[in-house]
PDB file of C-alpha atoms in Angstrom:
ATOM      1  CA  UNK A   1       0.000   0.000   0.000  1.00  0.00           C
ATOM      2  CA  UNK A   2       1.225   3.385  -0.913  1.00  0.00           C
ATOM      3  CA  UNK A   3       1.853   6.456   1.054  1.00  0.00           C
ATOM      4  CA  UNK A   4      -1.114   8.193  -0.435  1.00  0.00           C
ATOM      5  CA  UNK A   5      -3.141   4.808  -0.233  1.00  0.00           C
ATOM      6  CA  UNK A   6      -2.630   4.657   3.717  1.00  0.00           C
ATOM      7  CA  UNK A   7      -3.402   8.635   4.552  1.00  0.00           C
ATOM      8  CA  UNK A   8      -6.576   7.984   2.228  1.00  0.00           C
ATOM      9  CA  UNK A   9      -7.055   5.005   4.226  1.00  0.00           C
ATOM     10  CA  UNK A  10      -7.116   6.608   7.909  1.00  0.00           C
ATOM     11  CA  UNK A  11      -8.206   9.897   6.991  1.00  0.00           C
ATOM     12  CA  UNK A  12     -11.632   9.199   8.009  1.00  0.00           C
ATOM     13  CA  UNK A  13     -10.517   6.520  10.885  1.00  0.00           C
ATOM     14  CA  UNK A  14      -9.049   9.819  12.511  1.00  0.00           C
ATOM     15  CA  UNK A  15     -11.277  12.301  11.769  1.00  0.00           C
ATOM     16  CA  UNK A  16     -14.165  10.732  12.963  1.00  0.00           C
ATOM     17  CA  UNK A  17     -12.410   9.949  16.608  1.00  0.00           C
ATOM     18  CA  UNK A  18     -13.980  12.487  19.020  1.00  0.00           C
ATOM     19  CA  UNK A  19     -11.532  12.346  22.144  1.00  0.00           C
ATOM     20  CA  UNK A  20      -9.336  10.586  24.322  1.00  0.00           C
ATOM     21  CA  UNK A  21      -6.178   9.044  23.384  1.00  0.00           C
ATOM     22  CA  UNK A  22      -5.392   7.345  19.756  1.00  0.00           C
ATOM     23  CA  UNK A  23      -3.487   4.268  20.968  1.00  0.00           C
ATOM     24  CA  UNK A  24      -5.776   2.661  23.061  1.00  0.00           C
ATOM     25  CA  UNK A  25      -8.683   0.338  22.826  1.00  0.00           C
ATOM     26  CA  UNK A  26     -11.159   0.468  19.570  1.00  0.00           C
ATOM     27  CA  UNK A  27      -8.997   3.036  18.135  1.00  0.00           C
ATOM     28  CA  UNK A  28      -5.612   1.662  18.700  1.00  0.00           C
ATOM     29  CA  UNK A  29      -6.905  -1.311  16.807  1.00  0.00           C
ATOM     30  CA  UNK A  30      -8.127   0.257  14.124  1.00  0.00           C
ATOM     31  CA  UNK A  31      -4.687   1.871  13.284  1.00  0.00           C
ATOM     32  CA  UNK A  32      -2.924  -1.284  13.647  1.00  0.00           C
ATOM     33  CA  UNK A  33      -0.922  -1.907  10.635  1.00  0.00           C
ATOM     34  CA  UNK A  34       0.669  -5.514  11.710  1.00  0.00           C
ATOM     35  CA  UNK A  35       0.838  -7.282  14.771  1.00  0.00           C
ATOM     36  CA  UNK A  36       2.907 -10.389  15.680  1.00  0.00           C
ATOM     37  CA  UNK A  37       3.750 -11.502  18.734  1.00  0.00           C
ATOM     38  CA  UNK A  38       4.747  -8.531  20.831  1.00  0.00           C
ATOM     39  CA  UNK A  39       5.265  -6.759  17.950  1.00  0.00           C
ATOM     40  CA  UNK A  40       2.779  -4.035  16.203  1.00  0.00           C
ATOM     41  CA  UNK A  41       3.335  -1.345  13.523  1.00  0.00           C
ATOM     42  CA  UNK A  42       0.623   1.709  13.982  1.00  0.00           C
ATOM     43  CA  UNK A  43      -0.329   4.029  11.781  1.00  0.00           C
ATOM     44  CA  UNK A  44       0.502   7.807  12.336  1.00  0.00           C
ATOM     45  CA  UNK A  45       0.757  10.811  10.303  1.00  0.00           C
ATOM     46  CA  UNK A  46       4.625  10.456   9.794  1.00  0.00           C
ATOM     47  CA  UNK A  47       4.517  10.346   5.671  1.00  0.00           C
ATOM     48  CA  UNK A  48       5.164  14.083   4.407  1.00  0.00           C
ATOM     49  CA  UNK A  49       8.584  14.368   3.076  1.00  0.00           C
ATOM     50  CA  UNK A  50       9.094  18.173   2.363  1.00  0.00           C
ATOM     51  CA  UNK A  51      11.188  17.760  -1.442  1.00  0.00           C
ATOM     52  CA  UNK A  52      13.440  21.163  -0.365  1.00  0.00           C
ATOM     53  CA  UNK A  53      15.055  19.379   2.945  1.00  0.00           C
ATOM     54  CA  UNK A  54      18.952  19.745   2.557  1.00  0.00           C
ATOM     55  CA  UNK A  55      19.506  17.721   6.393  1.00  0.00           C
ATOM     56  CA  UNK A  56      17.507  14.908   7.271  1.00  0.00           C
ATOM     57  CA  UNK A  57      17.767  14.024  10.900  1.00  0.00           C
ATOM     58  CA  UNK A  58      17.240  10.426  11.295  1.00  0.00           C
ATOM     59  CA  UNK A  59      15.690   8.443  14.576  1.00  0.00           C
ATOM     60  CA  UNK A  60      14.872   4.941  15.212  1.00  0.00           C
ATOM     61  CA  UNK A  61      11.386   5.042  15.295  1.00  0.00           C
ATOM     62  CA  UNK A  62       8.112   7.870  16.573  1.00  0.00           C
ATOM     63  CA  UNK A  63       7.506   7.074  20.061  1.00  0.00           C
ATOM     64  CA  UNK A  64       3.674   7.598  21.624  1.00  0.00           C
ATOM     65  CA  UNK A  65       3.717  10.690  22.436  1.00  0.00           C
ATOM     66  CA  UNK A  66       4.711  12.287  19.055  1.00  0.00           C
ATOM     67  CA  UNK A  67       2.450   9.925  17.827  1.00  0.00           C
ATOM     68  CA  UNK A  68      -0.382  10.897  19.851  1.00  0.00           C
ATOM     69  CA  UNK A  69       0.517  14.603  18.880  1.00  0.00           C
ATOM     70  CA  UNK A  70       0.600  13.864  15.196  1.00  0.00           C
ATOM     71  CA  UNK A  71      -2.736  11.767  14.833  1.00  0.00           C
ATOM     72  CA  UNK A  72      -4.260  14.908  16.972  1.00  0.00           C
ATOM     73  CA  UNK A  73      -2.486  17.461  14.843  1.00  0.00           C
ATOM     74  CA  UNK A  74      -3.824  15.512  11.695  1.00  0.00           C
ATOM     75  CA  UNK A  75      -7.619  15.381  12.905  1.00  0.00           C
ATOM     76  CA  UNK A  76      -7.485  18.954  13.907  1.00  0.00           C
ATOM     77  CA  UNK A  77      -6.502  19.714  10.548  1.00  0.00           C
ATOM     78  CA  UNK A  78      -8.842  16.962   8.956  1.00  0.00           C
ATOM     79  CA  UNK A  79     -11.954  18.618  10.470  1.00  0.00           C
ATOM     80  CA  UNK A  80     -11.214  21.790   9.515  1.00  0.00           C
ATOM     81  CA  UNK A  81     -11.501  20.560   5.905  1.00  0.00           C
ATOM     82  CA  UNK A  82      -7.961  20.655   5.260  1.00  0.00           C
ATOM     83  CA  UNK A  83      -6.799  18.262   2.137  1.00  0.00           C
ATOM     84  CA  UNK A  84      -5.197  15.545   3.231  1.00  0.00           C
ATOM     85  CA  UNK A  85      -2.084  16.434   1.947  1.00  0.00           C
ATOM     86  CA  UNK A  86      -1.918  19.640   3.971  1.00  0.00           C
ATOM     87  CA  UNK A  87      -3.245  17.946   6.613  1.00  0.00           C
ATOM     88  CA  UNK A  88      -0.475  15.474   6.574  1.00  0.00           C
ATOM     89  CA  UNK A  89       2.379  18.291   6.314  1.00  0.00           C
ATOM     90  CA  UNK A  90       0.924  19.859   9.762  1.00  0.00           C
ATOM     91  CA  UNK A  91       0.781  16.936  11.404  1.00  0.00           C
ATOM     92  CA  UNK A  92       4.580  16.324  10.550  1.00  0.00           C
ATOM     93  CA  UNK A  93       5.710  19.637  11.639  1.00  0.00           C
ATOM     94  CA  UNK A  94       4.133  19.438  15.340  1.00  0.00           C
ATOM     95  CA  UNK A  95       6.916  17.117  15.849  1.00  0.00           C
ATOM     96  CA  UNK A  96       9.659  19.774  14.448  1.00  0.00           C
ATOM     97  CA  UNK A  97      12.932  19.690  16.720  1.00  0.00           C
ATOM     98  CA  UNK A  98      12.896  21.865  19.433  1.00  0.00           C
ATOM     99  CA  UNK A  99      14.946  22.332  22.376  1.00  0.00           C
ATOM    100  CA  UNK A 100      18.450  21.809  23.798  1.00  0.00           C
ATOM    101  CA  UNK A 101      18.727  18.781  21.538  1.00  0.00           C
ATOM    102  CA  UNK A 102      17.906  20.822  18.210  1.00  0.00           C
ATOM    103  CA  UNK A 103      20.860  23.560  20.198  1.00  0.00           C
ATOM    104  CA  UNK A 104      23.282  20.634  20.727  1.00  0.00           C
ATOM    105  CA  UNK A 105      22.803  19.631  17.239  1.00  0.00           C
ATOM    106  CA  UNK A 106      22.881  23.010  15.734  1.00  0.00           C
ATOM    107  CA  UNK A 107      26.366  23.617  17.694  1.00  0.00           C
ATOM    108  CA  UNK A 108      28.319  20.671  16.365  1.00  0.00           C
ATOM    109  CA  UNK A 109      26.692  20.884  12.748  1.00  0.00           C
ATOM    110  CA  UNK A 110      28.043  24.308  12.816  1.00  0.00           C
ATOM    111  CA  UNK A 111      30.988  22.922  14.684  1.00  0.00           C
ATOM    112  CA  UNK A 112      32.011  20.578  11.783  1.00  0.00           C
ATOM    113  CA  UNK A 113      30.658  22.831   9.240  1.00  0.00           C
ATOM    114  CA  UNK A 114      27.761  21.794   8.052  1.00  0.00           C
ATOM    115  CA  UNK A 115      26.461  25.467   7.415  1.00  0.00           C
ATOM    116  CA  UNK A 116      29.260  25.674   4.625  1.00  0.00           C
ATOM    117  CA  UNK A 117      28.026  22.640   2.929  1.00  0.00           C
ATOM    118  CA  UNK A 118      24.429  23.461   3.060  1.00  0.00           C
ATOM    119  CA  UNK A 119      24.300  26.820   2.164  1.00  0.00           C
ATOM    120  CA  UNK A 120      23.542  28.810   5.464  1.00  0.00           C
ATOM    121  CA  UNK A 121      25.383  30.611   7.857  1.00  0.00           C
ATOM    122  CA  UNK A 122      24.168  28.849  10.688  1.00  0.00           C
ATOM    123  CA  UNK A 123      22.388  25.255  10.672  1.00  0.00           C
ATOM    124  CA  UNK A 124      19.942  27.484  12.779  1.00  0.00           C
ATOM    125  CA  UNK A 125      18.638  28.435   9.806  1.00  0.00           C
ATOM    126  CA  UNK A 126      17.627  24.800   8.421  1.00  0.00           C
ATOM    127  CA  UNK A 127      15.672  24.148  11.569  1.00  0.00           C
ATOM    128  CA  UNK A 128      13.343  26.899  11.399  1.00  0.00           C
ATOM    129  CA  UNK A 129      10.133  24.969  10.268  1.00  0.00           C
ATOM    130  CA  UNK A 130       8.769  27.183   8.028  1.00  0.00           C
ATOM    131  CA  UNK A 131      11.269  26.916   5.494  1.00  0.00           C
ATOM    132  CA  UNK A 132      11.237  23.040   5.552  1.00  0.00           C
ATOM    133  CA  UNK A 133      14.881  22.661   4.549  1.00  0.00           C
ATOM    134  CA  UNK A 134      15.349  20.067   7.453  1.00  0.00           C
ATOM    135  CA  UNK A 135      13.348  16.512   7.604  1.00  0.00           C
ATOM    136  CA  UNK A 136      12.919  14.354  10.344  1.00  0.00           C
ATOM    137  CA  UNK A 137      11.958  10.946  10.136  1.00  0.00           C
ATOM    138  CA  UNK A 138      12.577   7.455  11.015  1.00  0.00           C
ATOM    139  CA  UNK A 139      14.243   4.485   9.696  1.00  0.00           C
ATOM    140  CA  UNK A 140      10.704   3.000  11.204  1.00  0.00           C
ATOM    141  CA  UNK A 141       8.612   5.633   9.604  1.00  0.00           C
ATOM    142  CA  UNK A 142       5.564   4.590  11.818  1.00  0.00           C
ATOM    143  CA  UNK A 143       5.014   3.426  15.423  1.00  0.00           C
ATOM    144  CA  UNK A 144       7.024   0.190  16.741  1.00  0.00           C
ATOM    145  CA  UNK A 145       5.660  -1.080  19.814  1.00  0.00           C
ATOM    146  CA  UNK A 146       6.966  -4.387  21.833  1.00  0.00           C
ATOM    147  CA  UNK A 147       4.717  -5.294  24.327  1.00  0.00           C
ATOM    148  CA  UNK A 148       2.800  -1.863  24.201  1.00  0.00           C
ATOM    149  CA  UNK A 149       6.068  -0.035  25.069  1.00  0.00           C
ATOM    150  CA  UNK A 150       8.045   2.149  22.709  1.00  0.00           C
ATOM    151  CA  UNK A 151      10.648   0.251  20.618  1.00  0.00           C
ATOM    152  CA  UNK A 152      14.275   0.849  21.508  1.00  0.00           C
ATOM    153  CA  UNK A 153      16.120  -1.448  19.088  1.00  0.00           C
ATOM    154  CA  UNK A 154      15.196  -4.545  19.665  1.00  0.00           C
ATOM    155  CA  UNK A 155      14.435  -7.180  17.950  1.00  0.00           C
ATOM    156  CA  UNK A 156      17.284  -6.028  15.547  1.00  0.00           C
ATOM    157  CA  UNK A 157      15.056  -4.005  12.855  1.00  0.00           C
ATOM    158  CA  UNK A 158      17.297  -5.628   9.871  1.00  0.00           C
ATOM    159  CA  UNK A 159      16.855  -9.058  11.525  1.00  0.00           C
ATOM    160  CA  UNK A 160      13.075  -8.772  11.973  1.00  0.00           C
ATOM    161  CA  UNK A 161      11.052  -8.955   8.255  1.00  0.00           C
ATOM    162  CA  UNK A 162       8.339  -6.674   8.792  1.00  0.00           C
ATOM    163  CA  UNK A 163      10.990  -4.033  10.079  1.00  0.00           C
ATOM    164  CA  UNK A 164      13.361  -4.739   7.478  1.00  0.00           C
ATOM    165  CA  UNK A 165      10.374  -4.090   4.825  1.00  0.00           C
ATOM    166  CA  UNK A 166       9.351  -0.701   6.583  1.00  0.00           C
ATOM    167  CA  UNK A 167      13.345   0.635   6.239  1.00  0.00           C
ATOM    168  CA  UNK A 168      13.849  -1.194   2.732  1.00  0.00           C
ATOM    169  CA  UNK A 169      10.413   0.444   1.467  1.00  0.00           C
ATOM    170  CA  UNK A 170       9.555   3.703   3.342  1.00  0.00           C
ATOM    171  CA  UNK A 171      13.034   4.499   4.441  1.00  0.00           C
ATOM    172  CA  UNK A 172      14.089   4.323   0.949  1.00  0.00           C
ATOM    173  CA  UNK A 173      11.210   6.297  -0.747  1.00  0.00           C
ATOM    174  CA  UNK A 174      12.546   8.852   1.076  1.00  0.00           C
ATOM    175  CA  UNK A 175      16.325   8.456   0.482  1.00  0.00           C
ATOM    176  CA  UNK A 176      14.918   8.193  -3.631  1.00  0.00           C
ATOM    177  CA  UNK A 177      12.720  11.653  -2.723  1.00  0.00           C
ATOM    178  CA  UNK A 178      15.793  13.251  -1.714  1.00  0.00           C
ATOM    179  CA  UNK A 179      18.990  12.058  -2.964  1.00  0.00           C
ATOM    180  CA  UNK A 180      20.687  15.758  -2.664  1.00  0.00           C
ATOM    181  CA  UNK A 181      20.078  15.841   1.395  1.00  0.00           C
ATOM    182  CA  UNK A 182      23.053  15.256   3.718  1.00  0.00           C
ATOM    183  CA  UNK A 183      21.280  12.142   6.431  1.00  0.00           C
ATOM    184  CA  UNK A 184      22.190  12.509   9.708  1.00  0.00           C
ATOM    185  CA  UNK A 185      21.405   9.306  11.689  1.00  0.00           C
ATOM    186  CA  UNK A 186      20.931   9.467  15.477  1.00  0.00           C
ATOM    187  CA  UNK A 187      22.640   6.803  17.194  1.00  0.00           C
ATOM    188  CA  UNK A 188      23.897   2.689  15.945  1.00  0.00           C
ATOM    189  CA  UNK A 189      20.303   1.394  15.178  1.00  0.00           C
ATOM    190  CA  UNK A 190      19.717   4.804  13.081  1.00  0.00           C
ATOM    191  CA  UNK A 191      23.280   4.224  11.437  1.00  0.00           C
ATOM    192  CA  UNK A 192      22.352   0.330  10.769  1.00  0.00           C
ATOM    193  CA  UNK A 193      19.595   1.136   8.897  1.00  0.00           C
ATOM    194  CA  UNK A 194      21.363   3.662   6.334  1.00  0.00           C
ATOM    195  CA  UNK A 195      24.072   1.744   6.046  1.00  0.00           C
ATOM    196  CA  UNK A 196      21.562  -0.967   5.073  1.00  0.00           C
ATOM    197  CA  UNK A 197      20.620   1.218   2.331  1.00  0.00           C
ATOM    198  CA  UNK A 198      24.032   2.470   1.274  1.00  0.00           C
ATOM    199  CA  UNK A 199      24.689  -1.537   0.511  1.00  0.00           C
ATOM    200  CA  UNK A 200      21.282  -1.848  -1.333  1.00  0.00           C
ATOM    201  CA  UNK A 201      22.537   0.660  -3.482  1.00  0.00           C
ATOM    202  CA  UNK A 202      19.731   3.504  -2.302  1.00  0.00           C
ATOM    203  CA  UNK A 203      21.385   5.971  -1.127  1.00  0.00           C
ATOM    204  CA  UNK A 204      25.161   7.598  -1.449  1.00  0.00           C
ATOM    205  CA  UNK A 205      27.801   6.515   1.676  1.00  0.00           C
ATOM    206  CA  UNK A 206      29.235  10.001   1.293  1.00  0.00           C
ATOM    207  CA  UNK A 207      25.803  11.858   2.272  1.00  0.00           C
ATOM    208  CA  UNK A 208      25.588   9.659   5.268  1.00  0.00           C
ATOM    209  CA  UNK A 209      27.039  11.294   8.539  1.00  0.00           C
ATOM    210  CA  UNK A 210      28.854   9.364  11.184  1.00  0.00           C
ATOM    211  CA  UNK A 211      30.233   9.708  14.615  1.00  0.00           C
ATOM    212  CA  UNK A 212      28.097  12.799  15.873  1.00  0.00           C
ATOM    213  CA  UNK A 213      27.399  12.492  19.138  1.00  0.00           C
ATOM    214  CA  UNK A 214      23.334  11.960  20.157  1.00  0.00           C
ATOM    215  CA  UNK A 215      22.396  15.207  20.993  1.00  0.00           C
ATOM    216  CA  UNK A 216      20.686  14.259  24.153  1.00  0.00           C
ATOM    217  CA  UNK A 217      21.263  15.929  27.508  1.00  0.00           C
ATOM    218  CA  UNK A 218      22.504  12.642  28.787  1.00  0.00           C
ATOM    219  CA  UNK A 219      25.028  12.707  26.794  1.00  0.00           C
ATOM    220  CA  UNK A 220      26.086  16.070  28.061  1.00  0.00           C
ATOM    221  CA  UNK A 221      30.121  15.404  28.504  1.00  0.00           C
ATOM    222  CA  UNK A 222      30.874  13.530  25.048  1.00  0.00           C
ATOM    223  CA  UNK A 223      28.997  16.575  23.264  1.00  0.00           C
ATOM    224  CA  UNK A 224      31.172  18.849  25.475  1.00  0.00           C
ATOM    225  CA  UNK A 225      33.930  17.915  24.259  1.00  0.00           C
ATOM    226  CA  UNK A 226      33.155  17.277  20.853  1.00  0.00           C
ATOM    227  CA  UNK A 227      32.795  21.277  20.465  1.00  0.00           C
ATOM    228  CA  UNK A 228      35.949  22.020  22.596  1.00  0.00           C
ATOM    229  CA  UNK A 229      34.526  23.177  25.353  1.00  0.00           C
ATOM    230  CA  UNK A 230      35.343  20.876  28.013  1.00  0.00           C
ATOM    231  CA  UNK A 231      39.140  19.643  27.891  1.00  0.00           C
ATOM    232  CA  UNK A 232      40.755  15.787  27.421  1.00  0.00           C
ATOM    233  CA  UNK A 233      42.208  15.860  30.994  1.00  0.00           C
ATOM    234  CA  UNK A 234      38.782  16.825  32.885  1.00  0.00           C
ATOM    235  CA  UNK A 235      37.033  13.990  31.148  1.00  0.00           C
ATOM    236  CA  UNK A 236      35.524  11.452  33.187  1.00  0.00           C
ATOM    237  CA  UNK A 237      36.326   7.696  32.624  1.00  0.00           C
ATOM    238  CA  UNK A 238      32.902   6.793  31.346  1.00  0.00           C
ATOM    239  CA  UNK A 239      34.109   9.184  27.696  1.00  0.00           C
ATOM    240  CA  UNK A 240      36.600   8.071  25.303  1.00  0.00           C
ATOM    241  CA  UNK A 241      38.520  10.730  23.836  1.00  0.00           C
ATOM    242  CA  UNK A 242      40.053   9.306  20.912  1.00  0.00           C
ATOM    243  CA  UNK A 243      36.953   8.207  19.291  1.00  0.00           C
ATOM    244  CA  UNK A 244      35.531  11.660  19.133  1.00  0.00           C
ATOM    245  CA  UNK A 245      38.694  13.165  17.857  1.00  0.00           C
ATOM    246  CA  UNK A 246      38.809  10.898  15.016  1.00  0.00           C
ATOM    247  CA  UNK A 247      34.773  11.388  14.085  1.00  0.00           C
ATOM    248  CA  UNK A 248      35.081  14.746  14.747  1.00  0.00           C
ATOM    249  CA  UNK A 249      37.838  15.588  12.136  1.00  0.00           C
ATOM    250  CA  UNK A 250      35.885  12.506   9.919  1.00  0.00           C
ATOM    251  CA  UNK A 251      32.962  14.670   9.634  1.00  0.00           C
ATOM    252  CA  UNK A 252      34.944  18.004   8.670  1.00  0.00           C
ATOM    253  CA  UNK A 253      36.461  16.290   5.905  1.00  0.00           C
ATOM    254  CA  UNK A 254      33.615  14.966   5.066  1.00  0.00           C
ATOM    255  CA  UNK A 255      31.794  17.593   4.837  1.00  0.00           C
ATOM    256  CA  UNK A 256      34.141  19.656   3.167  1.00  0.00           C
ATOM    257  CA  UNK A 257      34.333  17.079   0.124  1.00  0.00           C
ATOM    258  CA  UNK A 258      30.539  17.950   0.086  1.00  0.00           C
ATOM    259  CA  UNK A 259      30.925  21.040  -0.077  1.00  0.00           C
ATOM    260  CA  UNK A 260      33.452  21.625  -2.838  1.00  0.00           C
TER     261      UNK A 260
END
């Protein structure tokens, strides 16, 4: 089933639910896309791809609540007799990164420069959502739940078929849709998947980003020193130094190459 076939298909689903949450009960069945085991895929307003992103900012999968505030987002927009194509765009961007994470990420884009190689003189600039120049998705573009909670990483994604289909199909629309973007994948199960793709073929190894830190809080000391600010003999045990060096001057290169 296509992209267009599946907003089509839950248009009305959505519009037509009155209150309370999406993923439970009646509802949450009715949105159910597979289910095996302790496995289920649900359907959420994740499927806009704006065509003028130059970053796309990769995760594993939406968790509940962005999928709660997408499918609300969505109906909102739905009942106000929005088409669904416009409706689906909305939904996407109530999910736009905010935040110290979108400031973490900004400073070591800008860090490594990334503004040089996509046009800007900040990576500020590709976040602000009006101007759609960034894209965040998924290499699960919707919902993974085990056992009703959130999917971390496991089962493997490329070890489990239905996952595997949902990165080798959606995941690579996208990579087709946009095959001038730089992808920036957040952590080893993001990176697994575009690597995945780089092998199939889909999409270029050189537009695929490596060895950025996550920019969570948590992972507040390996980010500080990735920009300089914190020095190699105040680091704590738990961070590896030489690791970041190397993906740090990695990524400049890189990016450079890009850039030229």
């Amino acid at each position: 089933m296509t992209q267009s076939d599946l907003v089509s298909r839950f248009a009305p689903i959505v519009a037509a639910h009155r209150s309370g949450a999406f993923l439970k009960g009646d509802m949450l069945s009715a949105l159910t896309l597979h289910a095996e085991g302790r496995l289920s895929v649900v359907y959420a307003p994740f499927d806009h791809v704006p065509t003028k992103a130059k970053l796309v900012v990769l995760g594993i999968t939406p968790g509940a609540v962005q999928a709660e505030n997408a499918l609300a987002a969505f109906r909102t927009a739905l009942q106000a007799g929005l088409p669904h194509a416009e409706a689906s765009r909305r939904a996407k961007l109530t999910g736009s990164f905010s935040g110290p994470m979108r400031d973490n990420l900004v400073a070591m884009l800008d860090h490594v420069g990334a503004q040089h190689t996509l046009g800007t003189a900040s990576c500020a600039e590709v976040f602000e959502p009006a101007r759609e120049l960034a894209h965040f998705t998924s290499a699960l573009r919707y919902p993974v739940f085990v056992a009703g909670e959130n999917y971390n990483g496991t089962p493997d994604m490329l070890s489990t078929p239905i996952l595997r289909r949902m990165v080798e199909t959606h995941l690579a629309s996208e990579a087709r849709a946009l095959p001038d973007a730089i992808w920036l994948p957040l952590g080893p199960k993001a990176l697994a998947a575009m690597q995945h793709l780089v092998r199939l073929g889909v999409i270029d190894r050189s537009r695929v980003l490596e060895g950025l830190p996550h920019p969570s809080g948590a992972n507040g000391e390996r980010i500080a020193y990735f920009l300089g600010r914190k020095p190699r003999v105040e680091l704590s045990v738990k961070t590896a130094p030489a690791p970041i060096d190397a993906a740090r001057e990695a990524l400049r290169a890189q990016l450079a190459r890009l850039a030229a």
